[in-house]
XYZ file of C-alpha atoms in Angstrom:
456
model
C 120.722 57.822 115.536
C 121.124 61.495 114.586
C 118.390 63.803 115.794
C 116.092 65.217 113.115
C 117.077 68.591 111.788
C 114.940 71.698 112.052
C 111.841 71.905 109.899
C 112.269 73.620 106.553
C 110.702 77.083 106.123
C 108.034 75.604 103.841
C 107.180 72.905 106.389
C 107.122 75.445 109.224
C 104.724 77.595 107.215
C 102.442 74.651 106.485
C 102.043 73.545 110.086
C 100.011 76.566 111.270
C 97.859 76.342 108.123
C 97.031 72.699 108.841
C 96.354 73.421 112.514
C 94.086 76.311 111.516
C 92.265 74.233 108.886
C 91.602 71.394 111.337
C 89.092 73.679 113.082
C 87.192 73.737 109.768
C 87.519 69.933 109.656
C 86.061 69.641 113.155
C 83.357 72.253 112.559
C 81.664 69.813 110.178
C 80.304 68.304 113.380
C 78.138 71.389 113.770
C 77.593 72.451 110.152
C 76.877 69.057 108.602
C 75.483 67.131 111.555
C 73.561 69.704 113.603
C 72.527 72.455 111.187
C 72.114 70.558 107.941
C 71.690 66.824 107.681
C 70.956 65.241 111.058
C 69.697 67.284 114.013
C 67.673 69.943 112.169
C 66.129 67.197 110.009
C 65.421 65.239 113.197
C 63.569 68.263 114.659
C 61.502 68.589 111.470
C 60.588 64.891 111.446
C 57.314 63.192 112.333
C 58.712 62.249 115.756
C 57.852 65.790 116.850
C 54.327 65.679 115.404
C 51.332 65.113 117.697
C 50.832 61.317 117.908
C 47.108 61.806 117.224
C 47.935 63.470 113.890
C 50.318 60.645 113.005
C 47.727 58.051 113.920
C 45.044 59.761 111.840
C 47.407 59.857 108.843
C 47.815 56.064 109.165
C 51.041 56.012 107.183
C 49.808 58.355 104.437
C 52.686 60.770 103.829
C 50.366 63.054 101.830
C 47.811 63.450 104.622
C 47.095 67.230 104.768
C 47.227 67.448 108.573
C 50.544 65.571 108.684
C 52.025 67.684 105.882
C 50.994 70.859 107.720
C 52.444 69.618 111.026
C 55.760 68.782 109.357
C 55.830 72.222 107.733
C 55.243 73.766 111.175
C 58.249 71.870 112.516
C 60.367 73.198 109.650
C 59.143 76.701 110.476
C 60.175 76.199 114.117
C 63.715 75.512 112.947
C 63.603 78.705 110.867
C 62.330 80.790 113.804
C 65.097 79.485 116.075
C 67.727 80.465 113.524
C 66.100 83.870 113.039
C 66.333 84.631 116.772
C 69.951 83.469 116.782
C 70.629 85.822 113.884
C 69.319 88.834 115.772
C 71.644 88.112 118.708
C 74.653 87.677 116.422
C 73.830 90.876 114.535
C 73.842 92.888 117.767
C 76.972 91.446 119.366
C 79.362 89.941 116.777
C 81.059 93.133 115.503
C 81.869 94.299 119.016
C 83.329 90.922 119.965
C 85.495 90.925 116.836
C 86.675 94.443 117.516
C 87.547 93.598 121.128
C 89.471 90.475 120.100
C 91.595 92.717 117.831
C 92.248 95.068 120.727
C 93.241 92.412 123.251
C 94.996 90.171 120.737
C 93.105 87.241 122.242
C 91.476 85.839 119.122
C 92.615 82.353 120.058
C 91.243 82.602 123.593
C 87.784 83.630 122.414
C 87.848 81.073 119.628
C 88.376 78.444 122.322
C 85.680 79.825 124.652
C 83.009 80.125 121.953
C 83.840 76.739 120.446
C 83.522 75.261 123.926
C 79.997 76.637 124.309
C 79.011 75.173 120.921
C 80.352 71.773 121.997
C 78.352 71.947 125.242
C 75.159 72.881 123.358
C 75.704 69.928 121.023
C 76.293 67.575 123.944
C 73.060 68.780 125.571
C 71.132 67.761 122.433
C 71.341 64.183 123.690
C 68.455 65.091 126.025
C 66.110 66.136 123.162
C 63.819 63.117 122.989
C 61.810 62.559 119.833
C 58.455 63.781 121.177
C 56.587 67.074 120.609
C 57.307 68.179 124.196
C 61.038 68.461 123.409
C 60.759 70.480 120.175
C 61.268 73.826 121.940
C 64.325 72.539 123.814
C 65.816 71.242 120.580
C 65.164 74.507 118.742
C 66.637 76.484 121.660
C 69.848 74.448 121.703
C 70.056 74.818 117.922
C 69.791 78.605 118.309
C 72.422 78.724 121.084
C 74.798 76.610 119.041
C 74.374 78.891 116.017
C 74.990 82.049 118.068
C 78.259 80.853 119.560
C 79.367 79.153 116.344
C 79.096 82.537 114.612
C 81.030 84.168 117.475
C 83.759 81.539 117.115
C 83.818 82.010 113.341
C 84.497 85.747 113.715
C 87.799 85.014 115.458
C 88.599 82.004 113.274
C 88.105 83.930 110.029
C 90.198 86.830 111.339
C 93.068 84.386 111.946
C 93.163 83.601 108.200
C 95.574 86.503 107.697
C 97.848 85.079 110.423
C 98.412 81.834 108.483
C 98.473 83.131 104.884
C 99.906 85.803 102.621
C 98.262 88.033 100.041
C 99.570 85.670 97.363
C 98.089 82.427 98.747
C 95.119 83.589 100.806
C 92.618 82.158 98.329
C 94.237 78.719 98.418
C 94.488 78.727 102.209
C 90.853 79.770 102.576
C 89.783 77.139 100.044
C 91.916 74.535 101.817
C 90.109 75.298 105.074
C 86.652 75.045 103.522
C 87.685 71.886 101.681
C 88.941 70.357 104.926
C 85.534 71.116 106.416
C 83.808 69.153 103.674
C 86.235 66.230 103.915
C 85.789 66.198 107.677
C 82.057 66.124 107.085
C 82.396 63.082 104.825
C 84.453 61.128 107.362
C 82.206 62.047 110.292
C 78.940 61.354 108.461
C 80.208 57.937 107.342
C 81.181 57.093 110.917
C 77.782 58.178 112.227
C 76.023 56.267 109.471
C 77.861 53.038 110.237
C 77.838 53.310 114.024
C 74.456 54.865 114.808
C 72.067 55.261 111.864
C 72.240 52.582 109.138
C 70.107 49.586 110.055
C 71.967 46.251 109.951
C 69.184 43.683 110.257
C 67.172 45.080 113.176
C 64.708 47.657 111.753
C 64.320 49.278 115.191
C 68.034 49.755 115.889
C 70.636 51.865 114.166
C 74.262 51.197 113.292
C 76.758 48.544 114.261
C 76.236 49.612 117.876
C 72.562 48.578 117.505
C 71.293 51.693 119.304
C 67.521 51.777 119.588
C 65.711 54.307 117.409
C 63.019 54.798 120.059
C 62.786 58.454 121.014
C 65.502 59.205 118.439
C 68.201 57.849 120.764
C 70.471 56.794 117.904
C 70.325 60.324 116.449
C 70.933 61.922 119.848
C 73.986 59.754 120.496
C 75.282 60.556 117.014
C 75.139 64.261 117.877
C 76.889 63.593 121.203
C 79.693 61.794 119.358
C 79.898 64.766 116.985
C 80.389 67.116 119.944
C 83.433 65.084 120.993
C 84.735 65.153 117.395
C 84.477 68.955 117.296
C 86.221 69.355 120.662
C 89.182 67.189 119.623
C 89.839 68.890 116.284
C 89.495 72.387 117.747
C 92.615 71.823 119.854
C 95.398 72.163 117.192
C 94.577 75.761 116.232
C 94.674 76.722 119.910
C 98.149 75.218 120.271
C 99.877 75.926 116.951
C 98.686 79.335 115.724
C 100.170 82.262 117.686
C 98.175 85.198 118.971
C 98.558 88.669 117.432
C 101.961 90.167 118.385
C 101.648 92.691 121.205
C 102.909 95.570 119.058
C 100.119 94.952 116.511
C 97.257 95.067 119.000
C 94.857 97.966 119.176
C 93.729 99.787 122.283
C 90.898 98.008 124.041
C 87.857 100.036 125.054
C 84.865 99.262 127.295
C 81.985 97.140 126.004
C 79.493 99.986 125.540
C 82.226 102.230 124.145
C 82.852 99.515 121.554
C 79.533 100.411 119.912
C 80.713 104.015 119.537
C 83.894 102.720 117.882
C 81.764 100.460 115.671
C 79.697 103.438 114.511
C 82.928 105.268 113.710
C 84.104 102.281 111.664
C 80.878 102.263 109.655
C 81.165 105.997 109.006
C 84.763 105.544 107.901
C 83.813 102.749 105.523
C 80.963 104.840 104.121
C 83.308 107.762 103.549
C 86.390 105.993 102.237
C 85.558 102.352 101.363
C 81.977 102.068 100.174
C 82.887 99.055 98.072
C 83.493 97.110 101.275
C 80.084 98.117 102.603
C 78.491 97.128 99.292
C 80.170 93.735 99.462
C 79.010 93.279 103.059
C 75.425 94.024 101.968
C 75.616 91.701 98.937
C 77.217 88.893 100.914
C 74.618 89.281 103.656
C 71.948 88.368 101.128
C 73.648 85.559 99.257
C 75.097 83.989 102.422
C 71.597 83.952 103.900
C 70.500 82.134 100.746
C 73.366 79.649 101.150
C 72.321 79.048 104.757
C 68.828 78.327 103.454
C 70.204 75.763 101.003
C 72.019 74.042 103.866
C 69.288 74.255 106.475
C 66.269 73.355 104.373
C 67.800 71.154 101.671
C 67.756 68.033 103.820
C 64.249 68.844 105.043
C 63.047 69.106 101.421
C 64.763 65.800 100.625
C 62.929 64.087 103.464
C 59.501 65.692 103.150
C 59.190 66.110 99.355
C 61.355 63.351 97.893
C 60.751 60.739 100.581
C 64.366 60.277 101.702
C 64.804 58.241 104.878
C 67.276 59.471 107.511
C 69.790 56.955 106.183
C 69.302 58.124 102.579
C 69.726 61.729 103.696
C 73.122 60.821 105.141
C 74.169 58.979 101.978
C 73.310 62.124 100.064
C 75.165 64.220 102.650
C 78.350 62.210 102.171
C 78.165 62.557 98.388
C 77.333 66.277 98.601
C 80.282 66.920 100.933
C 82.595 65.022 98.584
C 81.499 67.109 95.604
C 81.634 70.329 97.621
C 85.079 69.530 99.001
C 86.576 68.874 95.568
C 84.998 71.993 94.063
C 86.183 74.161 96.964
C 89.790 72.982 96.679
C 89.667 73.805 92.955
C 87.936 77.143 93.567
C 90.721 78.202 95.945
C 93.198 78.074 93.054
C 90.774 79.838 90.718
C 90.369 82.515 93.407
C 94.104 83.285 93.428
C 94.261 83.224 89.625
C 91.094 85.052 88.561
C 90.010 86.803 91.746
C 87.324 85.978 94.322
C 84.614 88.125 92.722
C 84.516 86.042 89.528
C 84.312 82.831 91.552
C 81.413 84.256 93.572
C 79.452 85.499 90.537
C 79.826 82.283 88.538
C 78.863 80.137 91.524
C 75.821 82.249 92.437
C 74.510 82.163 88.863
C 74.840 78.376 88.849
C 73.044 78.054 92.193
C 70.124 80.154 90.956
C 69.719 78.024 87.822
C 69.902 74.735 89.746
C 67.556 75.972 92.479
C 64.991 76.858 89.826
C 65.363 73.438 88.193
C 64.536 71.854 91.570
C 60.981 73.184 91.206
C 60.360 71.131 88.046
C 61.726 67.652 88.772
C 58.629 66.192 90.422
C 59.373 63.726 93.224
C 62.162 61.862 91.436
C 64.920 60.967 93.896
C 67.316 60.618 90.958
C 66.478 64.179 89.911
C 67.123 65.398 93.446
C 70.481 63.634 93.540
C 71.587 65.291 90.309
C 70.378 68.801 91.160
C 71.335 68.550 94.832
C 74.911 67.517 94.067
C 75.083 70.351 91.549
C 74.045 72.799 94.260
C 76.685 71.354 96.581
C 79.380 71.957 93.980
C 78.830 75.726 94.054
C 78.031 76.455 97.711
C 81.567 75.928 99.023
C 83.298 78.133 96.423
C 81.007 81.072 97.283
C 81.777 80.753 100.989
C 85.514 80.334 100.532
C 85.851 83.166 98.007
C 83.777 85.497 100.210
C 86.072 84.878 103.167
C 89.104 85.370 100.916
C 87.763 88.587 99.412
C 87.105 90.165 102.784
C 90.485 89.113 104.162
C 92.127 90.742 101.120
C 90.445 94.094 101.724
C 90.491 94.186 105.545
C 92.981 96.685 107.043
C 95.877 94.963 108.816
C 95.171 94.511 112.506
C 91.443 95.160 112.068
C 90.468 91.762 110.661
C 88.445 90.732 113.714
C 86.403 93.926 113.558
C 85.759 93.556 109.817
C 84.816 89.896 110.148
C 82.589 90.865 113.055
C 80.787 93.169 110.636
C 80.736 90.288 108.169
C 78.957 88.117 110.730
C 76.625 90.967 111.663
C 75.572 91.839 108.126
C 75.141 88.155 107.370
C 72.866 87.787 110.364
C 71.126 91.164 110.026
C 68.988 89.724 107.223
C 69.083 86.123 108.431
C 65.331 86.163 108.832
C 64.850 86.512 105.061
C 65.639 82.978 103.846
C 63.827 81.140 106.668
C 61.046 83.745 106.562
C 60.485 83.441 102.814
C 60.818 79.671 103.033
C 58.133 79.581 105.722
C 55.988 82.070 103.768
C 55.963 80.063 100.538
C 55.413 76.809 102.431
C 52.652 78.352 104.543
C 50.803 79.891 101.603
C 51.035 76.864 99.311
C 51.228 74.004 101.810
C 54.046 72.582 99.647
C 57.480 72.310 101.308
C 59.160 72.173 97.876
C 58.090 75.727 97.007
C 60.059 77.013 99.971
C 63.128 76.819 97.726
C 61.682 79.654 95.647
C 62.291 82.035 98.537
C 65.922 80.873 98.737
C 66.416 81.415 94.983
C 65.062 84.969 95.280
C 67.561 85.760 98.054
C 70.473 84.381 96.008
C 69.382 86.434 92.984
C 69.224 89.639 95.038
C 72.731 88.974 96.369
C 74.037 88.378 92.842
C 72.615 91.682 91.617
C 74.195 93.598 94.506
C 77.529 91.846 93.930
C 77.827 92.901 90.273
C 79.072 96.492 90.900
C 81.477 95.543 93.728
C 85.134 96.423 93.083
C 87.786 94.607 95.104
C 90.167 97.052 96.779
C 91.633 97.461 100.252
C 89.562 99.248 102.874
C 90.659 102.490 104.517
C 89.760 102.976 108.187
C 90.543 106.078 110.207
């Protein structure tokens, strides 16, 4: 039998793109399972409420003390993410800059992803009792910090697997793969660990007891393994930066001096990039709020069970995946700014509608899926826009700034969510704070002009 011939140029070009995008596929284990639909919702559940409060409520979901305790749990999730944001804001740009200088983006992608996987695996020890709430929130914060660090290097590698002509499609393909990966993983978790098949006290085909949230904890452990497996291809198939393209590495403290010089250079020569970083910081914080608190609102306001939340998660990921694939083509045709503006306007309208649909689960399904359709395109187009304007060889540094600016105001969405919930005692009204953040980001985005940055 003749040996297969060499791969065609088109096939050779596709292989690194697929390997790169599989990290997005695997990252659904953290984004969808930990941050959005499973673990954060688990932390905000009644399992972490004082048993005396639960007993006094006697099954009444509208009991004021129970409602307040659940809102406090949601606030704990927000505080954990706020602390994580401060750490990322201080460190991410320097790490991105140093990965440019050493050319070791892939190495640090692997290291940071590994820490996220370990944090996820440790979540198996977070029993569903109030005593473990702090541990759960701490692991959630650690996972978010190192996931952002990993993302800095991963985003910077976008320019290593794409061209200026197809960068929007490649970015959209990656985000879309993340949503599809989320669908597959959530369905597996639903069938194996969460959906009850006859025994009301056991979850999934594996019949894992729900006592102490064990079925949820094992689902997160399985997700950690999923993430680890699908992070491997990018580490094997995408090459590091060529030696001749690497910048001079400086000491850690000196990196902050270089960072200040970069900011001054952007202010002097590329203020549009700084304006975009400021605008995206706001609207990405709003998007994070949609992700983080959407499932909590579904459970606490609309009465979704953990199983129903996952059914919604699967549908939302399907809608988001399709819309993101489509948005990648629109990005290359019409430009990322138009995709961002149209999507943000739609999110603001739908978020406002959420305030007026009562407790109808059907209404939540319709509005929630609508929100899902526009979240992915904003994220993908933002990544594409920044990769288009980043100076060659400085992508890690610029995406480090992207992570920093995104986290510099990361207290706003959880803070406003907690404020509106705390003042009104109504978890639903927390979405008003998220809508305000999205609107502020839209207004700042309007004057942005897309052109390449100049750094000296």
